[in-house]
Coordinates of C-alpha atoms in Angstrom, one line a residue:
M1 CA 118.4 -181.6 8.7
Y2 CA 120.7 -181.3 11.7
P3 CA 121.1 -177.6 12.2
N4 CA 122.7 -178.0 15.7
L5 CA 125.7 -179.9 14.5
P6 CA 128.9 -178.6 12.8
T7 CA 128.5 -178.1 9.0
H8 CA 131.0 -180.7 8.0
Y9 CA 129.3 -183.2 10.4
T10 CA 125.9 -182.5 8.8
I11 CA 127.3 -183.0 5.3
I12 CA 128.9 -186.3 6.1
I13 CA 125.8 -187.6 7.9
L14 CA 123.7 -186.7 4.8
I15 CA 126.2 -188.6 2.7
T16 CA 125.9 -191.6 5.0
F17 CA 122.1 -191.4 4.9
Y18 CA 122.2 -191.9 1.1
L19 CA 124.4 -194.9 1.4
L20 CA 121.4 -197.2 1.4
T21 CA 122.9 -200.5 0.4
H22 CA 121.6 -203.9 -0.8
S23 CA 122.4 -206.7 1.6
T24 CA 121.9 -210.3 1.0
S25 CA 119.1 -211.7 3.1
L26 CA 118.2 -215.2 4.1
N27 CA 116.2 -217.2 1.6
P28 CA 113.3 -219.4 3.0
L29 CA 113.8 -222.1 0.4
N30 CA 114.7 -225.8 1.0
L31 CA 113.8 -225.7 4.7
N32 CA 114.9 -228.5 6.9
K33 CA 111.8 -229.2 9.0
N34 CA 113.7 -230.6 12.0
N35 CA 116.0 -227.6 12.2
W36 CA 113.1 -225.2 11.7
K37 CA 111.1 -226.7 14.5
L38 CA 114.1 -226.6 16.9
K39 CA 114.9 -222.9 16.6
Q40 CA 112.1 -221.5 14.4
F41 CA 114.7 -220.6 11.8
N42 CA 116.3 -222.3 8.8
L43 CA 119.5 -223.4 10.5
E44 CA 121.0 -224.9 7.3
L45 CA 121.0 -221.5 5.7
C46 CA 122.3 -219.9 8.8
N47 CA 125.1 -222.4 9.3
N48 CA 126.3 -221.7 5.7
L49 CA 126.4 -218.0 6.1
T50 CA 129.8 -216.4 6.0
L51 CA 131.0 -212.8 6.3
N52 CA 130.7 -212.6 2.5
T53 CA 127.0 -213.6 2.4
L54 CA 125.9 -211.3 5.2
S55 CA 126.4 -208.1 3.2
S56 CA 126.7 -207.1 -0.4
S57 CA 130.0 -205.4 0.5
L58 CA 132.6 -205.8 3.2
N59 CA 133.5 -202.2 2.9
R60 CA 133.4 -200.2 6.0
T61 CA 133.4 -196.7 4.5
L62 CA 136.2 -194.5 5.6
L63 CA 134.6 -191.0 5.9
Y64 CA 136.4 -188.0 4.7
Y65 CA 136.1 -186.0 7.9
T66 CA 137.6 -188.1 10.6
D67 CA 137.2 -185.4 13.3
I68 CA 133.4 -185.7 13.3
Y69 CA 133.6 -188.7 15.6
K70 CA 134.7 -186.5 18.5
Y71 CA 131.1 -185.3 18.5
I72 CA 129.7 -188.8 19.0
P73 CA 129.8 -190.2 22.6
K74 CA 130.7 -193.8 23.5
I75 CA 128.2 -196.4 22.5
S76 CA 127.2 -199.7 24.2
I77 CA 125.4 -202.4 22.1
I78 CA 123.3 -204.8 24.3
I79 CA 122.1 -208.1 23.1
V80 CA 120.2 -210.8 25.2
T81 CA 120.3 -214.4 24.1
H82 CA 118.6 -217.5 25.5
N83 CA 119.2 -220.8 23.8
E84 CA 119.8 -219.0 20.5
N85 CA 121.4 -221.1 17.7
I86 CA 125.2 -220.3 17.8
F87 CA 125.3 -219.7 14.1
I88 CA 122.4 -217.2 14.1
L89 CA 124.0 -215.4 17.1
K90 CA 127.4 -215.3 15.4
N91 CA 125.9 -213.9 12.2
T92 CA 124.1 -211.2 14.2
L93 CA 127.4 -210.2 15.7
K94 CA 129.2 -210.5 12.3
S95 CA 126.7 -208.2 10.7
I96 CA 127.3 -205.6 13.4
L97 CA 131.1 -205.8 12.9
I98 CA 130.9 -205.6 9.2
N99 CA 128.2 -203.0 8.7
T100 CA 129.4 -200.4 11.3
S101 CA 131.8 -197.9 9.7
L102 CA 135.4 -198.5 10.7
L103 CA 135.9 -195.1 12.2
L104 CA 132.8 -195.2 14.2
W105 CA 133.7 -198.7 15.5
N106 CA 137.2 -197.7 16.5
N107 CA 136.3 -194.3 18.0
N108 CA 132.9 -194.7 19.5
V109 CA 131.6 -198.2 20.0
K110 CA 132.8 -199.0 23.5
E111 CA 131.5 -202.6 23.7
I112 CA 129.0 -205.2 22.7
I113 CA 127.4 -206.6 25.8
L114 CA 126.0 -210.1 25.3
I115 CA 123.8 -211.3 28.1
D116 CA 123.5 -215.1 28.2
D117 CA 120.1 -215.6 30.0
Y118 CA 121.0 -219.0 31.4
S119 CA 121.2 -220.8 28.1
N120 CA 121.4 -224.6 28.2
P121 CA 124.0 -225.4 27.2
P122 CA 125.8 -222.0 27.9
I123 CA 126.9 -220.1 24.8
E124 CA 130.4 -220.9 23.6
E125 CA 132.2 -217.8 24.8
D126 CA 135.5 -218.6 23.1
Q127 CA 133.7 -218.6 19.7
I128 CA 131.9 -215.4 20.5
K129 CA 134.9 -213.5 21.9
A130 CA 137.0 -214.6 18.9
L131 CA 135.0 -212.3 16.7
S132 CA 136.0 -209.2 18.5
K133 CA 137.7 -208.0 21.7
T134 CA 134.9 -205.6 22.3
I135 CA 132.4 -208.3 23.0
R136 CA 131.7 -208.9 26.7
V137 CA 129.7 -212.0 27.8
I138 CA 127.7 -211.8 31.0
R139 CA 125.9 -215.0 32.0
N140 CA 122.9 -214.9 34.3
E141 CA 123.0 -217.3 37.2
N142 CA 119.3 -218.0 36.7
R143 CA 116.8 -217.6 33.9
E144 CA 115.7 -213.9 34.2
G145 CA 113.9 -213.3 30.9
L146 CA 114.4 -210.5 28.4
V147 CA 113.3 -207.5 30.5
K148 CA 115.6 -208.2 33.5
S149 CA 118.4 -209.3 31.3
R150 CA 118.3 -206.0 29.3
M151 CA 118.3 -204.1 32.5
N152 CA 121.4 -206.1 33.6
G153 CA 123.1 -205.2 30.3
A154 CA 122.2 -201.5 30.7
R155 CA 123.5 -201.3 34.2
N156 CA 126.8 -202.9 33.1
A157 CA 127.1 -200.7 30.1
T158 CA 129.8 -198.0 30.1
G159 CA 128.6 -196.1 27.0
E160 CA 126.5 -192.9 27.1
I161 CA 124.3 -194.3 24.4
L162 CA 122.6 -197.7 24.7
V163 CA 121.7 -199.6 21.6
F164 CA 119.4 -202.6 22.1
L165 CA 119.3 -205.4 19.5
D166 CA 117.8 -208.8 19.3
A167 CA 120.0 -211.9 19.0
H168 CA 118.6 -212.8 15.6
V169 CA 119.0 -209.7 13.4
E170 CA 121.1 -208.6 10.4
T171 CA 122.2 -205.0 10.4
L172 CA 122.7 -203.3 7.1
E173 CA 125.5 -201.0 6.2
H174 CA 125.6 -197.7 8.0
W175 CA 122.8 -198.8 10.3
L176 CA 124.3 -197.1 13.4
E177 CA 125.2 -193.6 12.3
P178 CA 121.6 -192.4 11.7
L179 CA 120.5 -193.5 15.1
V180 CA 123.2 -191.9 17.2
V181 CA 123.2 -188.7 15.1
Q182 CA 119.5 -188.3 15.5
L183 CA 119.9 -188.8 19.3
I184 CA 122.6 -186.1 19.4
S185 CA 120.6 -183.7 17.3
L186 CA 117.4 -184.1 19.3
R187 CA 119.1 -183.7 22.7
K188 CA 120.9 -180.6 21.4
K189 CA 117.6 -179.2 20.2
Y190 CA 116.0 -179.8 23.6
Q191 CA 118.8 -178.1 25.4
Q192 CA 118.6 -175.1 23.3
E193 CA 114.8 -174.9 23.6
K194 CA 115.0 -175.4 27.3
H195 CA 117.4 -172.5 27.6
E196 CA 115.1 -170.3 25.5
Q197 CA 112.1 -171.2 27.6
R198 CA 114.0 -170.3 30.8
N199 CA 114.9 -166.9 29.3
L200 CA 111.2 -166.3 28.4
Q201 CA 110.1 -167.2 31.9
S202 CA 112.6 -164.9 33.5
Q203 CA 111.2 -162.1 31.4
Q204 CA 107.6 -162.7 32.6
N205 CA 105.9 -160.5 35.1
E206 CA 106.8 -161.7 38.6
R207 CA 103.1 -161.9 39.5
S208 CA 102.3 -164.2 36.6
T209 CA 101.7 -167.8 37.7
S210 CA 101.5 -169.2 34.1
K211 CA 103.9 -172.0 33.3
L212 CA 105.4 -172.3 29.8
P213 CA 105.4 -176.0 28.6
Y214 CA 108.8 -177.5 28.3
P215 CA 109.7 -179.1 25.0
V216 CA 110.1 -182.9 24.5
K217 CA 112.8 -184.0 27.0
H218 CA 113.9 -187.4 26.0
F219 CA 114.1 -189.6 22.9
I220 CA 114.1 -193.2 21.6
V221 CA 115.0 -193.9 18.0
S222 CA 114.5 -197.2 16.2
P223 CA 115.8 -198.5 12.9
L224 CA 113.5 -199.4 10.1
I225 CA 112.9 -203.1 10.8
L226 CA 112.7 -205.4 7.8
S227 CA 112.1 -209.1 7.4
T228 CA 115.2 -211.2 6.5
L229 CA 113.0 -213.7 4.7
Y230 CA 112.4 -211.4 1.7
K231 CA 115.2 -209.6 -0.1
S232 CA 112.8 -207.0 -1.6
D233 CA 112.3 -205.7 1.9
Y234 CA 115.8 -204.4 1.9
D235 CA 115.3 -202.4 -1.2
N236 CA 111.8 -201.2 -1.2
I237 CA 111.5 -198.7 1.7
E238 CA 108.3 -197.1 0.3
D239 CA 106.3 -200.3 0.8
N240 CA 107.9 -201.2 4.1
L241 CA 107.9 -197.9 6.0
Y242 CA 105.7 -198.9 8.9
L243 CA 105.0 -197.4 12.3
G244 CA 104.3 -199.3 15.5
G245 CA 101.0 -199.4 17.3
F246 CA 98.9 -201.7 19.4
S247 CA 95.3 -202.7 19.9
W248 CA 93.3 -202.4 23.2
D249 CA 94.6 -205.8 24.3
L250 CA 98.1 -204.4 24.0
I251 CA 99.0 -206.7 21.1
F252 CA 101.6 -205.0 18.9
R253 CA 100.6 -204.2 15.3
W254 CA 102.1 -202.4 12.3
H255 CA 100.7 -199.4 10.4
H256 CA 101.9 -198.3 7.1
I257 CA 103.0 -194.7 7.1
N258 CA 100.2 -193.6 4.7
E259 CA 97.5 -194.9 7.0
G260 CA 97.8 -191.7 9.0
V261 CA 97.5 -193.3 12.4
T262 CA 99.2 -190.4 14.1
P263 CA 99.0 -186.7 13.3
L264 CA 102.8 -186.5 13.9
S265 CA 103.9 -188.7 11.0
I266 CA 104.8 -187.5 7.5
K267 CA 102.9 -189.3 4.8
Y268 CA 104.9 -190.5 1.9
N269 CA 104.5 -188.3 -1.2
K270 CA 105.7 -189.6 -4.5
T271 CA 106.4 -186.0 -5.6
N272 CA 108.8 -185.7 -2.7
P273 CA 110.8 -188.9 -2.4
Y274 CA 112.9 -187.4 0.4
H275 CA 110.0 -188.3 2.7
L276 CA 111.5 -191.7 2.6
I277 CA 114.5 -190.6 4.7
Y278 CA 112.6 -188.4 7.2
P279 CA 112.5 -189.6 10.8
Q280 CA 109.0 -190.7 11.6
K281 CA 107.3 -190.4 14.9
S282 CA 105.7 -193.7 15.9
P283 CA 103.0 -194.4 18.6
A284 CA 104.9 -197.5 19.8
L285 CA 108.1 -199.4 19.5
A286 CA 108.2 -202.7 17.7
G287 CA 110.2 -204.4 20.4
G288 CA 113.8 -204.7 21.1
L289 CA 115.6 -202.6 18.4
F290 CA 116.3 -199.1 19.5
A291 CA 118.8 -196.6 20.8
V292 CA 118.5 -194.3 23.8
W293 CA 120.6 -192.1 26.0
K294 CA 121.6 -194.1 29.1
D295 CA 120.9 -191.4 31.6
D296 CA 117.4 -190.8 30.1
F297 CA 116.7 -194.5 30.0
F298 CA 117.2 -194.9 33.8
H299 CA 115.8 -191.5 34.7
Y300 CA 112.5 -192.3 33.1
G301 CA 112.1 -195.7 34.6
G302 CA 114.1 -198.2 32.5
Y303 CA 112.0 -201.4 32.1
D304 CA 109.5 -202.7 34.5
E305 CA 111.6 -205.4 36.1
E306 CA 108.6 -207.1 37.6
M307 CA 107.5 -208.2 34.1
N308 CA 108.4 -211.8 33.3
I309 CA 110.3 -213.3 30.4
W310 CA 108.9 -211.4 27.4
G311 CA 105.8 -209.6 26.2
G312 CA 104.3 -206.1 26.6
E313 CA 107.6 -204.4 27.7
N314 CA 107.7 -202.5 24.4
I315 CA 104.2 -201.1 24.9
E316 CA 104.9 -200.1 28.5
L317 CA 108.1 -198.3 27.4
S318 CA 106.3 -196.7 24.5
L319 CA 103.4 -195.3 26.7
R320 CA 105.8 -194.1 29.3
T321 CA 108.0 -192.4 26.7
W322 CA 105.2 -190.4 25.1
M323 CA 103.3 -189.6 28.2
C324 CA 106.3 -188.5 30.1
Y325 CA 107.5 -185.8 27.6
G326 CA 109.4 -188.1 25.3
Q327 CA 109.1 -189.2 21.7
I328 CA 109.7 -192.3 19.6
E329 CA 111.1 -192.0 16.1
I330 CA 111.7 -194.6 13.4
I331 CA 114.8 -193.7 11.3
P332 CA 114.3 -195.0 7.8
C333 CA 118.0 -194.6 6.9
S334 CA 118.9 -197.0 9.7
R335 CA 117.9 -200.5 8.5
V336 CA 118.0 -203.8 10.3
G337 CA 116.7 -207.1 9.1
H338 CA 114.9 -209.1 11.7
M339 CA 114.3 -212.9 11.7
F340 CA 110.6 -213.1 12.5
R341 CA 109.3 -216.4 13.8
N342 CA 105.8 -217.7 14.3
N343 CA 106.5 -219.4 17.7
H344 CA 109.0 -218.9 20.5
P345 CA 111.7 -221.6 20.7
Y346 CA 112.0 -221.1 24.4
T347 CA 109.7 -221.8 27.3
F348 CA 107.7 -219.5 29.6
P349 CA 108.0 -221.0 33.1
M350 CA 104.5 -219.8 34.1
G351 CA 103.0 -220.4 30.7
K352 CA 103.1 -218.1 27.7
E353 CA 99.5 -216.8 27.9
F354 CA 99.7 -216.2 31.6
T355 CA 103.0 -214.4 31.4
I356 CA 102.0 -212.1 28.5
L357 CA 98.6 -211.2 30.0
R358 CA 100.2 -210.5 33.4
N359 CA 102.7 -208.1 31.7
H360 CA 100.0 -206.4 29.8
K361 CA 97.9 -206.0 32.9
R362 CA 100.7 -204.3 34.7
T363 CA 101.0 -201.8 31.9
V364 CA 97.3 -201.1 31.8
L365 CA 96.9 -200.6 35.5
V366 CA 99.7 -198.0 35.5
W367 CA 99.3 -196.1 32.3
F368 CA 95.7 -196.6 31.2
Q369 CA 94.7 -195.6 34.7
H370 CA 96.8 -192.4 34.7
D371 CA 94.1 -189.9 34.1
T372 CA 92.6 -187.0 35.9
N373 CA 89.1 -188.1 34.7
L374 CA 88.4 -191.2 36.8
T375 CA 85.4 -192.1 34.6
L376 CA 87.6 -192.2 31.5
A377 CA 90.2 -194.2 33.4
K378 CA 87.6 -196.8 34.4
E379 CA 86.4 -196.8 30.8
Y380 CA 89.8 -197.5 29.4
L381 CA 90.3 -200.4 31.8
S382 CA 86.9 -201.8 30.8
Y383 CA 88.0 -201.8 27.1
F384 CA 91.1 -203.8 28.0
Y385 CA 89.1 -206.4 30.1
T386 CA 86.5 -206.7 27.3
V387 CA 89.0 -207.8 24.7
S388 CA 91.2 -209.6 27.3
P389 CA 88.8 -211.2 29.7
E390 CA 91.3 -213.7 31.1
S391 CA 93.3 -210.8 32.5
K392 CA 90.7 -210.1 35.1
I393 CA 91.7 -213.1 37.2
I394 CA 95.5 -212.8 36.6
P395 CA 97.4 -211.1 39.5
A396 CA 99.5 -208.2 38.2
G397 CA 101.8 -208.2 41.2
D398 CA 102.9 -205.2 43.1
I399 CA 102.7 -202.1 40.9
R400 CA 103.2 -199.4 43.5
S401 CA 106.7 -198.5 42.4
R402 CA 105.6 -198.2 38.8
R403 CA 102.6 -196.0 39.7
I404 CA 104.9 -193.5 41.3
I405 CA 106.6 -192.8 37.9
P406 CA 103.7 -190.9 36.1
N407 CA 103.0 -188.8 39.2
S408 CA 106.6 -188.0 40.1
L409 CA 107.4 -187.0 36.5
N410 CA 104.1 -185.1 36.1
C411 CA 103.3 -187.2 33.0
H412 CA 100.5 -186.6 30.5
T413 CA 97.3 -188.6 30.9
F414 CA 96.4 -191.5 28.8
T415 CA 93.6 -189.4 27.3
W416 CA 96.3 -187.0 26.1
Y417 CA 98.1 -189.9 24.4
L418 CA 95.0 -191.0 22.6
D419 CA 94.1 -187.5 21.5
N420 CA 97.6 -186.4 20.4
I421 CA 99.6 -189.5 19.6
Y422 CA 97.3 -192.4 18.7
P423 CA 93.8 -191.2 17.8
L424 CA 93.1 -194.4 15.8
L425 CA 93.1 -196.4 19.1
K426 CA 90.5 -194.0 20.6
K427 CA 88.4 -194.4 17.4
E428 CA 88.5 -198.1 17.6
A429 CA 87.2 -198.1 21.2
Q430 CA 83.8 -197.3 19.8
S431 CA 83.4 -200.7 18.2
I432 CA 84.6 -202.9 21.1
V433 CA 81.3 -203.4 22.8
I434 CA 79.3 -203.5 19.5
N435 CA 81.4 -206.3 18.0
E436 CA 83.0 -207.8 21.1
D437 CA 83.2 -211.4 20.0
T438 CA 84.9 -210.7 16.7
Y439 CA 87.3 -208.2 18.3
Y440 CA 88.2 -210.8 20.9
L441 CA 89.1 -213.4 18.3
T442 CA 91.0 -211.0 16.2
A443 CA 93.0 -209.6 19.1
F444 CA 94.1 -213.1 20.3
D445 CA 94.6 -214.6 16.9
N446 CA 98.3 -213.7 16.8
L447 CA 99.2 -214.8 20.4

């Protein structure tokens, strides 16, 4: 599976991949309505969680080959919090401390950077830092929102690999190894392929003007995201192996692996259960849980820091990654429980709908419009405005710096993305005008 790594390294990673454990999840019973309304979580359950209830085992497995960790670079874990319940936040951090193998933690995890996005009251740093000396707390002087806060964390990170997590997650055992190993393997593969391509080019006739295409250059890997509300989600990977996607209004949605939404994914085959552990290429990221090389993250544009608070940043990052010679993979052997909530417990200073639509419009005006066929570019924009009519009157702000990116990096067109990565979205465009009203209601039903 990882031919570019030392043999003993490959063996131990395969062993790690099979250590899929059964962690205890939150139970949505006996909800306290006042607590639920305050933070959109069951605080009573969270308050009662201890290190013992976060995982079925406190064992951080000591791997046999301790020297393999010299092949793994330093890692920075970045978490943004704003008015998060302290117990939920502490349990997120505890799960990271518990479920990261001891050797990986001691040798490779450089820091956990916790960005306090101007919480009111501020997070209790003493309680947080008491969990581990590796935790750094950085408090924003003003409310910046998720996007700017993550960029703040990334700039302050000293690790070569950045791992972004939400403040309300529960990592499962050995969640980190599959992510970092896949990043290492993919980069090594790219470097070898690039070297081979250069050798081939040097052997070409000097009069030839043809250009051999370079392989995929950069990578984002995401864990399999499960719901903490249902314990079965932790055990049943087959039913919960979903890829990320979005509709023409840029609202994120899930696709089961067997829907065949992208020609790059591997459908699950019951005759070959190993398919459950294969990395799966995904058209889009679900949001804030992923790992990436720090130098790649900044070289290819980071986040659009003119986006406000939250919403759409994952779709913009997904389009930019695929269109600019990258790829996104979901790693089933890395599993993280996420506390999904129906409403945001925090405020949007300019209003939720305005903020999200503005962020979406910024994405569309840069990436939907990046096409050599101007007629198609106009058509893609019309699809977006048809299903998101309010966006027409919302100012997107200055996008000149973002429009430089696809041209400077010689990125693929949006048509290429539709044809090669997400053909389902292209197919669905045929029904937008025909069934406009229904599509509009469906698209905004989950806002």
